[in-house]
């Protein structure tokens, strides 16, 4: 505390001295170097007054107007003022979804929160977040992933949190003030080493007059990414008001961080399943790891999926995993530790620290001058925006949760439904409502239609393919198993083409979204063993599928999957064990009659048992069956 | 420190254990002695010059190398300088600081990039010397070389040409622009530069109707505003009509023109444009004409107005940010004149 008072007193004294009223204003240039200028090696972006996306960085006024226009034109996007900055400017969050807050089962929707521009100088952030908004709205009627997300989840995006700071950087797009402790006679590298105001402002703007040259206030402000509860004040500098990483007087002391908490309430917080704080630069994800092994496994898994999605787009966003239980009071730390959900700090390009790749502005052929990484050239931002949107959307899709089988229909060759079952949700449980349950006959052909709770496959221009950067088995796995008079296992041949991308509903096409259903023809094996008394046997229909984010379906839809204590709840694997991995759903018993009484096994069946039955017994059974038929 | 010492230093320091190429260096990949705090960096670099003769830390060695490279004059590079730069472009940094946001070691001085940039600047300068000599001595030869396809030229020659354009006369740039327009797209940097230098308004118009590169925004903001007002209006209207990419920014510039030069009816007619309507709303708002607010309110209340038109009329009132416009908005919201529920709700939120 003494240290703080001492530093503050020095700052106050400095402010009163006549020779220190003006700081030295320095300039970033394309090619010129001098004692007050430093070359980046490419043209410095100047904010562009355009509402539509351009090859450059939009001014805050036009970016905000663009967000407002999208919210006005699209009922799926709603604006909510979540706070007001120190300088009395609105902080707006946008909510994306349908009119209700429940999913197709009537359950409260899972929520995701994306925060942008917490650090003023990181101009890549609002552009990347805005691209995400644009892609959500452009694809809102895609009958696939985005429409599913809008109808079944709640996405909250806050494009610019540090509005005052961001405006300060845009007010002085090529100017900064000299580093702390330097004077006009210091060397160029010393002056430019730690620029703190103008284009390189990071913090918010309490008691800052917006005039760049004012010496007395240029170090003021709180690092909003050190103003959270968990790990508050742990770093050297967090308690020093003049430090770049000053954390404020207490956690959430700042109106901007309070606004972020308000944005989280739109989820509401209890339904949050993913949080991303969007920064630049370094081209990595900083991934907090609370002391929760299941959460950490899930988070690392999706961070890898995120990375793979970006690699497929030509970038490599590498996950840097924090040590367990270690943090620095970032907002990603807060949401990870407070709500036990996957979170990270996304550091947008340029890269930093990758061997063989130039750092910062040198990545774009520039000089690599200090802090040039915060200044991507205009020509790069459109690519950056596009590269990151698929990965972010995939995170929403993944964290929406594992799919489950919603409905089964089996029809005979005449189109007559012989088996129909729907899962009906009631609170946290479901029951299987069997609507039709007739015998299927051995040797006859049927159509099987299975509906899932989410779109299961990804298409590009109509062609079914892997989601960018992912690798899942595209063909579902279906089989019949039985054990009456010997075990029996017969796979139903499936292919990618069985996924339905035309509307039509049961036994015809998809139900709600493209590829949320598959339709397969199969022939009921003729060589099945049946009960000697009933002439039928029960087969289990087994369904095993991964969605396009690689999540296996819930093996037991009877318990509704949710998110609790850092992991999935109600998710069972094939053996019925609760955990974070789904499996094969074998909930469906199909009655099969064997009219032809061909009791030998064969074909593709594995197991079987008919062959091991003594011939005498078979003969007796056959006679009994013949006698029955003749009645 | 002599250049020779730098070379020795670089040669001995080039060998470093590389992390895999597709991942950054992590904290576990470096030793504690390679990691410096901001305070240490400040202290050690401040005394590095003075300590040249004593033992230097890795940080100080890299600082001095970096400084030395940056101070090289690209027009006077010596043999030793080249040797230094050639070694430096391969150099892998060994002094790091921790990333502010997470556990990632960050190179403090990017020596390799600084060296590459210095060499690039030198090569551009060399090319520009050759080109300038040719320009002064042999116009015909210069023309031929200037117009040569970019594909067969080095990056430094392209950059040198771009620099040289500023030294050409208007007549020369006009001629070169005509020639280049036959063979290159309007996104070509050289064609853009000669057109700008030629100051030919017709060519500028042709260019802006197609241009989609970052420089387009600078031209809209700076170059066009230097033209006379009627010409500006004509050019901007043309851009708005034909270049969807630039239209939003062009509309903003158009809105800044004095009253007599702007066509209100033309702007109003674009309010229903699905792609540009919101930008038109912003332009109308910026023209700051209170009489427009009645018309905008009328669009909102008109039962025949389409959804997009109503939305953009409301946005124009919102973007105006003045009391009169707010009063109109208030009346529309409180009177429930907005017939689309979601828009009514959104506008209601603006008034809170």
CSV table of C-alpha atoms in Angstrom, one decimal, chain A residues 30-31 33 39-42 46-56 61-62 64-66 68-69 71-75 77-81 90 92 94 119 121 180-181 187 189-190 194 202 223 225-226 235-236 244-245 279 281-282 284 286 307 316 318 320-323 328 330 345 347 352-360 362 365-369 371 378-379, chain B residues 16-26 37-39 42 45-46 63 66-67 70 92-93 96-107 110 113-114 116-118 120-121 163 212-214 217-218 221-222 244-250 252-253 256 274-276 278-280 282 286 307-312 314-315 318-319 321 342-344 346-347 349-350 352:
chain,number,residue,atom,x,y,z
A,30,UNK,CA,5.1,3.3,-43.1
A,31,UNK,CA,8.8,3.9,-43.9
A,33,UNK,CA,12.3,6.4,-38.9
A,39,UNK,CA,8.4,2.6,-39.4
A,40,UNK,CA,6.1,-0.4,-39.4
A,41,UNK,CA,6.8,-1.2,-43.1
A,42,UNK,CA,3.2,-1.1,-44.3
A,46,UNK,CA,-7.0,4.6,-40.4
A,47,UNK,CA,-10.6,3.9,-39.3
A,48,UNK,CA,-13.0,3.8,-42.2
A,49,UNK,CA,-16.5,5.3,-42.1
A,50,UNK,CA,-18.3,2.3,-43.7
A,51,UNK,CA,-21.0,0.3,-42.2
A,52,UNK,CA,-20.4,-2.7,-44.5
A,53,UNK,CA,-17.3,-4.8,-44.1
A,54,UNK,CA,-14.3,-3.6,-46.0
A,55,UNK,CA,-10.6,-4.4,-46.4
A,56,UNK,CA,-9.9,-2.4,-43.4
A,61,UNK,CA,-19.5,5.0,-34.9
A,62,UNK,CA,-20.1,3.1,-38.1
A,64,UNK,CA,-22.0,0.4,-33.9
A,65,UNK,CA,-24.5,1.7,-36.5
A,66,UNK,CA,-24.0,-1.5,-38.4
A,68,UNK,CA,-27.8,-1.5,-34.7
A,69,UNK,CA,-29.0,-1.8,-38.2
A,71,UNK,CA,-30.5,-5.7,-34.9
A,72,UNK,CA,-33.3,-3.6,-36.4
A,73,UNK,CA,-33.6,-5.7,-39.5
A,74,UNK,CA,-33.3,-9.1,-38.0
A,75,UNK,CA,-35.7,-10.3,-35.3
A,77,UNK,CA,-30.8,-10.2,-33.1
A,78,UNK,CA,-31.7,-8.1,-30.1
A,79,UNK,CA,-29.7,-5.3,-28.6
A,80,UNK,CA,-29.5,-4.8,-24.9
A,81,UNK,CA,-27.6,-2.0,-23.1
A,90,UNK,CA,-23.5,2.9,-24.0
A,92,UNK,CA,-24.3,-2.8,-25.9
A,94,UNK,CA,-26.5,-8.5,-28.7
A,119,UNK,CA,-8.3,-3.9,-24.7
A,121,UNK,CA,-5.8,-1.2,-29.1
A,180,UNK,CA,7.1,5.8,-19.1
A,181,UNK,CA,10.4,7.1,-17.8
A,187,UNK,CA,16.5,6.9,-27.9
A,189,UNK,CA,13.7,2.3,-29.1
A,190,UNK,CA,13.3,3.4,-25.5
A,194,UNK,CA,6.1,0.8,-23.9
A,202,UNK,CA,-5.0,-0.8,-23.5
A,223,UNK,CA,-6.8,-3.1,-17.2
A,225,UNK,CA,-8.7,-8.0,-18.1
A,226,UNK,CA,-7.3,-7.9,-14.6
A,235,UNK,CA,0.6,-10.1,-10.5
A,236,UNK,CA,3.2,-7.5,-9.9
A,244,UNK,CA,-0.3,-1.4,-17.8
A,245,UNK,CA,-1.9,-4.2,-15.9
A,279,UNK,CA,-8.0,-10.2,-28.2
A,281,UNK,CA,-2.3,-10.6,-31.0
A,282,UNK,CA,-0.2,-13.9,-31.0
A,284,UNK,CA,-3.0,-18.6,-29.8
A,286,UNK,CA,-4.9,-19.0,-23.7
A,307,UNK,CA,-7.3,-25.1,-33.8
A,316,UNK,CA,-3.0,-22.1,-36.9
A,318,UNK,CA,-2.5,-22.9,-31.1
A,320,UNK,CA,-1.6,-22.7,-24.9
A,321,UNK,CA,-2.9,-24.5,-21.8
A,322,UNK,CA,-2.5,-22.8,-18.5
A,323,UNK,CA,-1.2,-24.7,-15.5
A,328,UNK,CA,-4.2,-13.8,-13.6
A,330,UNK,CA,-8.6,-12.3,-16.8
A,345,UNK,CA,-8.6,-15.8,-24.4
A,347,UNK,CA,-5.4,-13.9,-29.4
A,352,UNK,CA,4.1,-14.4,-32.0
A,353,UNK,CA,6.6,-17.0,-30.8
A,354,UNK,CA,6.1,-19.5,-33.6
A,355,UNK,CA,9.5,-20.6,-34.8
A,356,UNK,CA,10.0,-20.0,-38.4
A,357,UNK,CA,7.2,-17.4,-38.6
A,358,UNK,CA,8.0,-13.7,-38.2
A,359,UNK,CA,6.5,-12.0,-35.1
A,360,UNK,CA,4.0,-9.2,-35.0
A,362,UNK,CA,6.9,-8.6,-39.5
A,365,UNK,CA,6.4,-8.1,-44.3
A,366,UNK,CA,6.8,-5.2,-41.9
A,367,UNK,CA,9.8,-4.2,-39.8
A,368,UNK,CA,8.5,-6.0,-36.7
A,369,UNK,CA,8.8,-2.8,-34.7
A,371,UNK,CA,3.9,-3.3,-30.8
A,378,UNK,CA,-5.9,-3.2,-43.8
A,379,UNK,CA,-5.3,-5.8,-46.4
B,16,UNK,CA,19.0,-23.1,-31.0
B,17,UNK,CA,16.8,-26.0,-30.2
B,18,UNK,CA,13.7,-25.4,-32.4
B,19,UNK,CA,10.3,-26.2,-31.3
B,20,UNK,CA,8.1,-27.9,-33.8
B,21,UNK,CA,7.3,-25.6,-36.6
B,22,UNK,CA,3.5,-25.6,-36.2
B,23,UNK,CA,3.6,-24.6,-32.5
B,24,UNK,CA,4.9,-21.6,-30.7
B,25,UNK,CA,7.7,-21.9,-28.1
B,26,UNK,CA,6.2,-22.6,-24.7
B,37,UNK,CA,10.8,-8.9,-16.9
B,38,UNK,CA,9.9,-5.5,-18.3
B,39,UNK,CA,11.9,-3.9,-15.6
B,42,UNK,CA,14.4,-1.5,-19.3
B,45,UNK,CA,19.0,-2.1,-22.4
B,46,UNK,CA,19.6,1.3,-20.8
B,63,UNK,CA,19.4,-5.4,-28.1
B,66,UNK,CA,18.8,-5.1,-33.2
B,67,UNK,CA,19.8,-1.5,-32.7
B,70,UNK,CA,18.0,-0.6,-37.5
B,92,UNK,CA,16.4,-17.2,-33.7
B,93,UNK,CA,15.9,-15.0,-30.6
B,96,UNK,CA,12.2,-13.6,-24.1
B,97,UNK,CA,9.6,-12.0,-21.9
B,98,UNK,CA,6.3,-13.5,-20.8
B,99,UNK,CA,3.2,-12.7,-22.8
B,100,UNK,CA,1.0,-10.3,-20.9
B,101,UNK,CA,-2.1,-12.5,-21.1
B,102,UNK,CA,-0.7,-16.0,-20.7
B,103,UNK,CA,2.2,-18.5,-20.4
B,104,UNK,CA,3.9,-17.8,-23.7
B,105,UNK,CA,7.5,-16.7,-24.1
B,106,UNK,CA,7.8,-13.8,-26.6
B,107,UNK,CA,11.0,-12.8,-28.3
B,110,UNK,CA,12.9,-9.7,-33.7
B,113,UNK,CA,12.6,-9.6,-39.3
B,114,UNK,CA,14.5,-6.3,-38.8
B,116,UNK,CA,15.0,-9.0,-43.7
B,117,UNK,CA,13.2,-5.6,-43.8
B,118,UNK,CA,16.5,-3.8,-44.1
B,120,UNK,CA,14.3,-5.5,-48.7
B,121,UNK,CA,14.6,-1.7,-48.4
B,163,UNK,CA,8.0,4.9,-55.6
B,212,UNK,CA,-11.8,-3.0,-53.8
B,213,UNK,CA,-8.4,-2.7,-52.2
B,214,UNK,CA,-7.6,-0.8,-49.0
B,217,UNK,CA,-10.9,4.1,-48.8
B,218,UNK,CA,-8.1,6.6,-48.7
B,221,UNK,CA,-11.7,10.2,-48.0
B,222,UNK,CA,-8.8,12.3,-49.3
B,244,UNK,CA,-21.2,-2.2,-53.8
B,245,UNK,CA,-17.9,-2.7,-51.9
B,246,UNK,CA,-17.2,1.0,-51.6
B,247,UNK,CA,-20.8,2.3,-51.5
B,248,UNK,CA,-21.3,2.6,-47.8
B,249,UNK,CA,-18.2,4.8,-47.3
B,250,UNK,CA,-19.1,6.8,-50.5
B,252,UNK,CA,-21.0,8.9,-46.0
B,253,UNK,CA,-18.9,11.2,-48.1
B,256,UNK,CA,-21.1,15.6,-46.2
B,274,UNK,CA,-31.6,-4.3,-48.9
B,275,UNK,CA,-27.8,-4.1,-48.9
B,276,UNK,CA,-27.2,-0.4,-48.7
B,278,UNK,CA,-28.8,1.2,-43.6
B,279,UNK,CA,-25.9,3.1,-44.9
B,280,UNK,CA,-28.4,5.4,-46.7
B,282,UNK,CA,-26.8,7.0,-41.9
B,286,UNK,CA,-25.7,13.0,-41.3
B,307,UNK,CA,-40.1,-4.0,-43.7
B,308,UNK,CA,-36.7,-2.9,-44.8
B,309,UNK,CA,-37.9,0.6,-45.6
B,310,UNK,CA,-39.5,1.0,-42.1
B,311,UNK,CA,-36.3,-0.4,-40.5
B,312,UNK,CA,-34.1,2.1,-42.3
B,314,UNK,CA,-36.2,4.3,-38.0
B,315,UNK,CA,-32.4,3.9,-38.2
B,318,UNK,CA,-31.8,6.9,-34.5
B,319,UNK,CA,-28.5,7.9,-36.2
B,321,UNK,CA,-28.8,11.8,-32.6
B,342,UNK,CA,-39.5,-6.8,-33.3
B,343,UNK,CA,-38.8,-3.3,-34.6
B,344,UNK,CA,-41.1,-1.7,-32.1
B,346,UNK,CA,-35.8,-2.6,-30.7
B,347,UNK,CA,-36.8,1.1,-31.1
B,349,UNK,CA,-34.8,0.0,-26.2
B,350,UNK,CA,-33.2,3.0,-27.9
B,352,UNK,CA,-34.5,3.8,-22.5
